[in-house]
Amino acid sequence: MAHAAITGWGKCLPPGILTNDDLATFIDTSDEWIESRTGMKERRISHVPVSDLAHVACARALACAGKTAADVDMIIFGSCSFDSQVPNTSSQIQLLLNASNAACMDLNTACTSGMYALSVANSMIRTGAINSALVIGAEVISQLMDWSDRDVAILFGDGAGAFYLEREEPDTGASVTENGLLAESLGCFGEARHILAVEGMGAKYANIGWPLGTTRWNFEGREIFKRAVTGMQSGCSQVIEKLGIEPADINIIVPHQANLRIIEALAHRLNLADAKLFINIKRYGNMSAATAPVALIEAVEENAIKSGDLILVPAFGAGLSWSAQLIRWGNRTTPINHSDIDLRPSSRSGLELVNEIAAQHKKNRPPEPL
Ligand code: UT7
C-alpha cells in the first residue's frame, strides 16, 4: 500500500522570550514554583499573527523536502488560535506561500490539533485523495491568555511546526520501506470538556454580550493532569496493540509537553524502559498544537531520531482530546535545502509583548460570571 512519507519538516519560534522571572513581575508566582511544578523555564511570545509563524515553518518544511509551494495539494492547519474563523487561516497560509494548487482546511482539537492534522493528511494521501500535504501545528495562545490568571498564564507559549508529506509507493523501489504515520488511536473525553475551556471564543458569547477579544479560562489543572495521563496511556496501549508491535520495538517517545510531571507519570505507567524520551518543555512551555510537531522536529535536529526509528507520539488537549500515534521515520534525517525566509524582525522582549497584550485586553474588561 502507498504510504505518506514525511519528507520535510520546519519550525518557527518567535524571538520574544518570556522567562519565569518575567512572569513573577506581574503575577504572584516564582521561578522555583513554575520549574518544580511544570519543568518550564521560559516560553516564546509572538509579535506576528499565527499565519506568519505557520508560513515560515511551512517554507522551511518545503525547502527541507526539496519541494516548491506549487507541489502542495492540501494545507491542513491545526490550531485553536486562528487569525480568523472566516475565511479560514489555512487560506491565508496558502496566499503567503503562493501555494495556489492547495486545498485549505483548518482543524481544531486544541493541543492535539497538529497531530490530528497529521492523521487526516496521512489518511487522505494513503487513500489517493491527494498526493501531498503541508500539515501544521501552530499557536499564538498569548493573544487568548488571561494574563492575570496564574493558573494558566505560566503554562503556555507560542510557536509553529510543519511537516511536508508525500505519497510513496513501496512496491516501486526495494529501498523504500513503509514509513510515515503507521497507526493512530484518537479519542475525546467529551463529558469533561468544561474543565479546560476558553470562554469568550465563539458565536454563543456574542449573544450574551461578551466583548470581542475577551477571554477567561476555566482550567481545573489537577483534573486535567489526571485525564492527560490516563488518556495518553490508554491511547498508547491501543496504538501499540493496533500495529501489532511489542513495546520494546519503540525507539523513542516524543510526547506532548504540557507538564514534565505528566510526561514522567506517563512514562512510568507505560513502562517503556528502553525507549528514549524527548523533552523540550524547559525552553517553550506548552505551545498547544505546535508542541508535539516542534518536539518531533527538534528530536530529528538533535539526532535523537535516526532513520527507521519507531516513534510514539502521545498528545492531549482541550475537548478533552487525546491521541497516540506511531511514526516510522524515513531514510532522511537532514534537510535537502534550507529556506532563508524569516519572520519580520522585532526588538521587543517577551515581557514587553505580554504587557502590550494585557493592556489591550484591559480595555475590554471581561464580564462578571453568569
Ligand atoms: O495541554 C493540556 C493542557 N494543560 C495541562 O495538561 C495542565 C495540567 N495540569 C497541570 O499541569 C498542573 O495541575 C498545574 C501545573 C496547572 C498546577 O500544578 P499542581 O501541582 O496541580 O498545583 P495546584 O493547582 O494543586 O496548586 C498547588 C498550590 C496552590 O496553593 P495552596 O492551595 O496549596 O496554598 C495554588 O494556589 O500552588 C498554588 N499555585 C501557584 N503558586 C505559584 C497555583 N498556581 C500557581 C502559580 N504560582 N502559578
PDB file of N, CA, C and O and ligand atoms in Angstrom, residues 28-30 33-34 37-38 111 150-151 154-156 196 219 221-222 224-225 228 256 258-259 261-262 286 316-317, ligand 1:
ATOM      1  N   ASP A  28       1.485  36.562  40.946  1.00  0.00           N
ATOM      2  CA  ASP A  28       2.030  36.027  42.193  1.00  0.00           C
ATOM      3  C   ASP A  28       2.528  34.597  41.961  1.00  0.00           C
ATOM      4  O   ASP A  28       1.790  33.628  42.146  1.00  0.00           O
ATOM      5  N   THR A  29       3.771  34.504  41.495  1.00  0.00           N
ATOM      6  CA  THR A  29       4.369  33.191  41.238  1.00  0.00           C
ATOM      7  C   THR A  29       5.882  33.324  41.383  1.00  0.00           C
ATOM      8  O   THR A  29       6.396  34.382  41.732  1.00  0.00           O
ATOM      9  N   SER A  30       6.596  32.230  41.133  1.00  0.00           N
ATOM     10  CA  SER A  30       8.066  32.288  41.241  1.00  0.00           C
ATOM     11  C   SER A  30       8.684  31.288  40.278  1.00  0.00           C
ATOM     12  O   SER A  30       8.044  30.303  39.880  1.00  0.00           O
ATOM     13  N   TRP A  33       8.584  27.835  41.838  1.00  0.00           N
ATOM     14  CA  TRP A  33       7.285  27.138  41.780  1.00  0.00           C
ATOM     15  C   TRP A  33       7.051  26.590  40.375  1.00  0.00           C
ATOM     16  O   TRP A  33       6.702  25.425  40.195  1.00  0.00           O
ATOM     17  N   ILE A  34       7.252  27.442  39.372  1.00  0.00           N
ATOM     18  CA  ILE A  34       6.934  27.029  37.993  1.00  0.00           C
ATOM     19  C   ILE A  34       7.830  25.863  37.561  1.00  0.00           C
ATOM     20  O   ILE A  34       7.345  24.857  37.034  1.00  0.00           O
ATOM     21  N   ARG A  37       6.959  22.582  39.500  1.00  0.00           N
ATOM     22  CA  ARG A  37       5.627  22.010  39.212  1.00  0.00           C
ATOM     23  C   ARG A  37       5.420  21.655  37.751  1.00  0.00           C
ATOM     24  O   ARG A  37       4.526  20.877  37.424  1.00  0.00           O
ATOM     25  N   THR A  38       6.222  22.270  36.847  1.00  0.00           N
ATOM     26  CA  THR A  38       5.940  22.051  35.415  1.00  0.00           C
ATOM     27  C   THR A  38       7.161  21.660  34.588  1.00  0.00           C
ATOM     28  O   THR A  38       7.008  21.136  33.483  1.00  0.00           O
ATOM     29  N   CYS A 111      -4.755  21.285  21.834  1.00  0.00           N
ATOM     30  CA  CYS A 111      -3.327  20.920  21.855  1.00  0.00           C
ATOM     31  C   CYS A 111      -2.975  19.762  20.924  1.00  0.00           C
ATOM     32  O   CYS A 111      -1.816  19.603  20.547  1.00  0.00           O
ATOM     33  N   ARG A 150      -2.895  33.211  37.226  1.00  0.00           N
ATOM     34  CA  ARG A 150      -1.624  32.471  37.366  1.00  0.00           C
ATOM     35  C   ARG A 150      -1.787  30.967  37.131  1.00  0.00           C
ATOM     36  O   ARG A 150      -0.806  30.273  36.894  1.00  0.00           O
ATOM     37  N   ASP A 151      -3.026  30.466  37.224  1.00  0.00           N
ATOM     38  CA  ASP A 151      -3.242  29.031  36.977  1.00  0.00           C
ATOM     39  C   ASP A 151      -2.871  28.645  35.547  1.00  0.00           C
ATOM     40  O   ASP A 151      -2.477  27.507  35.284  1.00  0.00           O
ATOM     41  N   ILE A 154       1.171  30.885  33.253  1.00  0.00           N
ATOM     42  CA  ILE A 154       2.555  30.392  33.325  1.00  0.00           C
ATOM     43  C   ILE A 154       2.817  29.228  32.360  1.00  0.00           C
ATOM     44  O   ILE A 154       3.969  28.868  32.128  1.00  0.00           O
ATOM     45  N   LEU A 155       1.739  28.638  31.824  1.00  0.00           N
ATOM     46  CA  LEU A 155       1.888  27.336  31.175  1.00  0.00           C
ATOM     47  C   LEU A 155       2.169  27.381  29.669  1.00  0.00           C
ATOM     48  O   LEU A 155       2.748  26.451  29.123  1.00  0.00           O
ATOM     49  N   PHE A 156       1.704  28.452  29.015  1.00  0.00           N
ATOM     50  CA  PHE A 156       1.641  28.389  27.549  1.00  0.00           C
ATOM     51  C   PHE A 156       2.635  29.311  26.852  1.00  0.00           C
ATOM     52  O   PHE A 156       3.067  30.322  27.402  1.00  0.00           O
ATOM     53  N   LEU A 196     -11.469  22.323  30.750  1.00  0.00           N
ATOM     54  CA  LEU A 196     -10.442  23.121  30.060  1.00  0.00           C
ATOM     55  C   LEU A 196     -11.164  23.912  28.973  1.00  0.00           C
ATOM     56  O   LEU A 196     -11.382  23.416  27.867  1.00  0.00           O
ATOM     57  N   PHE A 219     -10.079  26.325  34.068  1.00  0.00           N
ATOM     58  CA  PHE A 219      -8.934  25.420  33.960  1.00  0.00           C
ATOM     59  C   PHE A 219      -8.774  24.673  35.274  1.00  0.00           C
ATOM     60  O   PHE A 219      -8.278  25.232  36.244  1.00  0.00           O
ATOM     61  N   GLY A 221      -6.726  22.374  36.759  1.00  0.00           N
ATOM     62  CA  GLY A 221      -5.408  21.798  36.497  1.00  0.00           C
ATOM     63  C   GLY A 221      -5.228  20.361  36.957  1.00  0.00           C
ATOM     64  O   GLY A 221      -4.747  19.512  36.214  1.00  0.00           O
ATOM     65  N   ARG A 222      -5.633  20.076  38.207  1.00  0.00           N
ATOM     66  CA  ARG A 222      -5.396  18.726  38.756  1.00  0.00           C
ATOM     67  C   ARG A 222      -6.176  17.661  37.988  1.00  0.00           C
ATOM     68  O   ARG A 222      -5.677  16.571  37.729  1.00  0.00           O
ATOM     69  N   ILE A 224      -7.329  17.952  34.914  1.00  0.00           N
ATOM     70  CA  ILE A 224      -6.766  17.842  33.556  1.00  0.00           C
ATOM     71  C   ILE A 224      -5.520  16.950  33.593  1.00  0.00           C
ATOM     72  O   ILE A 224      -5.314  16.099  32.727  1.00  0.00           O
ATOM     73  N   PHE A 225      -4.715  17.150  34.613  1.00  0.00           N
ATOM     74  CA  PHE A 225      -3.488  16.362  34.797  1.00  0.00           C
ATOM     75  C   PHE A 225      -3.823  14.860  34.785  1.00  0.00           C
ATOM     76  O   PHE A 225      -3.236  14.075  34.036  1.00  0.00           O
ATOM     77  N   ALA A 228      -5.074  13.701  31.435  1.00  0.00           N
ATOM     78  CA  ALA A 228      -3.983  13.689  30.454  1.00  0.00           C
ATOM     79  C   ALA A 228      -3.214  12.366  30.552  1.00  0.00           C
ATOM     80  O   ALA A 228      -2.926  11.719  29.539  1.00  0.00           O
ATOM     81  N   HIS A 256       3.506  15.123  23.863  1.00  0.00           N
ATOM     82  CA  HIS A 256       3.031  16.492  24.056  1.00  0.00           C
ATOM     83  C   HIS A 256       3.628  17.001  25.372  1.00  0.00           C
ATOM     84  O   HIS A 256       3.730  16.256  26.345  1.00  0.00           O
ATOM     85  N   ALA A 258       3.008  19.325  28.159  1.00  0.00           N
ATOM     86  CA  ALA A 258       2.150  20.235  28.936  1.00  0.00           C
ATOM     87  C   ALA A 258       2.698  20.418  30.343  1.00  0.00           C
ATOM     88  O   ALA A 258       2.466  21.450  30.972  1.00  0.00           O
ATOM     89  N   ASN A 259       3.368  19.395  30.838  1.00  0.00           N
ATOM     90  CA  ASN A 259       3.926  19.431  32.192  1.00  0.00           C
ATOM     91  C   ASN A 259       4.911  18.261  32.305  1.00  0.00           C
ATOM     92  O   ASN A 259       4.564  17.126  31.959  1.00  0.00           O
ATOM     93  N   ARG A 261       5.845  16.706  34.825  1.00  0.00           N
ATOM     94  CA  ARG A 261       5.341  15.658  35.736  1.00  0.00           C
ATOM     95  C   ARG A 261       4.317  14.759  35.037  1.00  0.00           C
ATOM     96  O   ARG A 261       4.207  13.573  35.352  1.00  0.00           O
ATOM     97  N   ILE A 262       3.556  15.317  34.081  1.00  0.00           N
ATOM     98  CA  ILE A 262       2.624  14.480  33.297  1.00  0.00           C
ATOM     99  C   ILE A 262       3.433  13.495  32.458  1.00  0.00           C
ATOM    100  O   ILE A 262       3.125  12.298  32.399  1.00  0.00           O
ATOM    101  N   ASN A 286       4.112  24.939  27.064  1.00  0.00           N
ATOM    102  CA  ASN A 286       3.121  24.223  26.264  1.00  0.00           C
ATOM    103  C   ASN A 286       2.692  25.131  25.109  1.00  0.00           C
ATOM    104  O   ASN A 286       2.032  26.137  25.329  1.00  0.00           O
ATOM    105  N   PHE A 316      -2.409  15.414  24.189  1.00  0.00           N
ATOM    106  CA  PHE A 316      -3.607  15.641  24.990  1.00  0.00           C
ATOM    107  C   PHE A 316      -3.983  17.116  24.946  1.00  0.00           C
ATOM    108  O   PHE A 316      -3.109  17.971  24.914  1.00  0.00           O
ATOM    109  N   GLY A 317      -5.287  17.422  24.933  1.00  0.00           N
ATOM    110  CA  GLY A 317      -5.670  18.836  24.917  1.00  0.00           C
ATOM    111  C   GLY A 317      -7.118  19.059  25.290  1.00  0.00           C
ATOM    112  O   GLY A 317      -7.823  18.122  25.707  1.00  0.00           O
TER     113      GLY A 317
HETATM  114  O1  UT7 B   1      -2.179  20.538  27.200  1.00  0.00           O
HETATM  115  C1  UT7 B   1      -3.163  20.266  28.138  1.00  0.00           C
HETATM  116  C2  UT7 B   1      -3.405  21.428  28.994  1.00  0.00           C
HETATM  117  N1  UT7 B   1      -2.800  21.540  30.270  1.00  0.00           N
HETATM  118  C3  UT7 B   1      -2.429  20.593  31.158  1.00  0.00           C
HETATM  119  O2  UT7 B   1      -2.394  19.451  30.866  1.00  0.00           O
HETATM  120  C4  UT7 B   1      -2.068  21.036  32.527  1.00  0.00           C
HETATM  121  C5  UT7 B   1      -2.436  20.015  33.564  1.00  0.00           C
HETATM  122  N2  UT7 B   1      -2.240  20.453  34.937  1.00  0.00           N
HETATM  123  C6  UT7 B   1      -1.040  20.818  35.441  1.00  0.00           C
HETATM  124  O3  UT7 B   1      -0.052  20.815  34.755  1.00  0.00           O
HETATM  125  C7  UT7 B   1      -0.964  21.188  36.920  1.00  0.00           C
HETATM  126  O4  UT7 B   1      -2.161  20.853  37.551  1.00  0.00           O
HETATM  127  C8  UT7 B   1      -0.647  22.690  37.159  1.00  0.00           C
HETATM  128  C9  UT7 B   1       0.795  22.984  36.742  1.00  0.00           C
HETATM  129  C10 UT7 B   1      -1.597  23.550  36.344  1.00  0.00           C
HETATM  130  C11 UT7 B   1      -0.773  23.024  38.656  1.00  0.00           C
HETATM  131  O5  UT7 B   1       0.090  22.191  39.422  1.00  0.00           O
HETATM  132  P1  UT7 B   1      -0.452  21.453  40.726  1.00  0.00           P
HETATM  133  O6  UT7 B   1       0.666  20.740  41.313  1.00  0.00           O
HETATM  134  O7  UT7 B   1      -1.666  20.646  40.317  1.00  0.00           O
HETATM  135  O8  UT7 B   1      -0.825  22.667  41.657  1.00  0.00           O
HETATM  136  P2  UT7 B   1      -2.235  23.035  42.321  1.00  0.00           P
HETATM  137  O9  UT7 B   1      -3.172  23.589  41.296  1.00  0.00           O
HETATM  138  O10 UT7 B   1      -2.714  21.877  43.131  1.00  0.00           O
HETATM  139  O11 UT7 B   1      -1.819  24.202  43.300  1.00  0.00           O
HETATM  140  C12 UT7 B   1      -0.919  23.982  44.411  1.00  0.00           C
HETATM  141  C13 UT7 B   1      -0.700  25.309  45.119  1.00  0.00           C
HETATM  142  C14 UT7 B   1      -1.989  26.033  45.469  1.00  0.00           C
HETATM  143  O12 UT7 B   1      -1.791  26.706  46.688  1.00  0.00           O
HETATM  144  P3  UT7 B   1      -2.327  26.072  48.084  1.00  0.00           P
HETATM  145  O13 UT7 B   1      -3.803  25.891  47.910  1.00  0.00           O
HETATM  146  O14 UT7 B   1      -1.601  24.775  48.226  1.00  0.00           O
HETATM  147  O15 UT7 B   1      -1.950  27.113  49.098  1.00  0.00           O
HETATM  148  C15 UT7 B   1      -2.147  27.035  44.362  1.00  0.00           C
HETATM  149  O16 UT7 B   1      -2.887  28.165  44.740  1.00  0.00           O
HETATM  150  O17 UT7 B   1       0.034  26.194  44.274  1.00  0.00           O
HETATM  151  C16 UT7 B   1      -0.707  27.412  44.093  1.00  0.00           C
HETATM  152  N3  UT7 B   1      -0.482  27.885  42.734  1.00  0.00           N
HETATM  153  C17 UT7 B   1       0.576  28.633  42.382  1.00  0.00           C
HETATM  154  N4  UT7 B   1       1.592  29.144  43.108  1.00  0.00           N
HETATM  155  C18 UT7 B   1       2.514  29.869  42.449  1.00  0.00           C
HETATM  156  C19 UT7 B   1      -1.223  27.624  41.606  1.00  0.00           C
HETATM  157  N5  UT7 B   1      -0.661  28.217  40.542  1.00  0.00           N
HETATM  158  C20 UT7 B   1       0.446  28.861  40.992  1.00  0.00           C
HETATM  159  C21 UT7 B   1       1.449  29.617  40.356  1.00  0.00           C
HETATM  160  N6  UT7 B   1       2.454  30.091  41.118  1.00  0.00           N
HETATM  161  N7  UT7 B   1       1.421  29.868  39.039  1.00  0.00           N
END
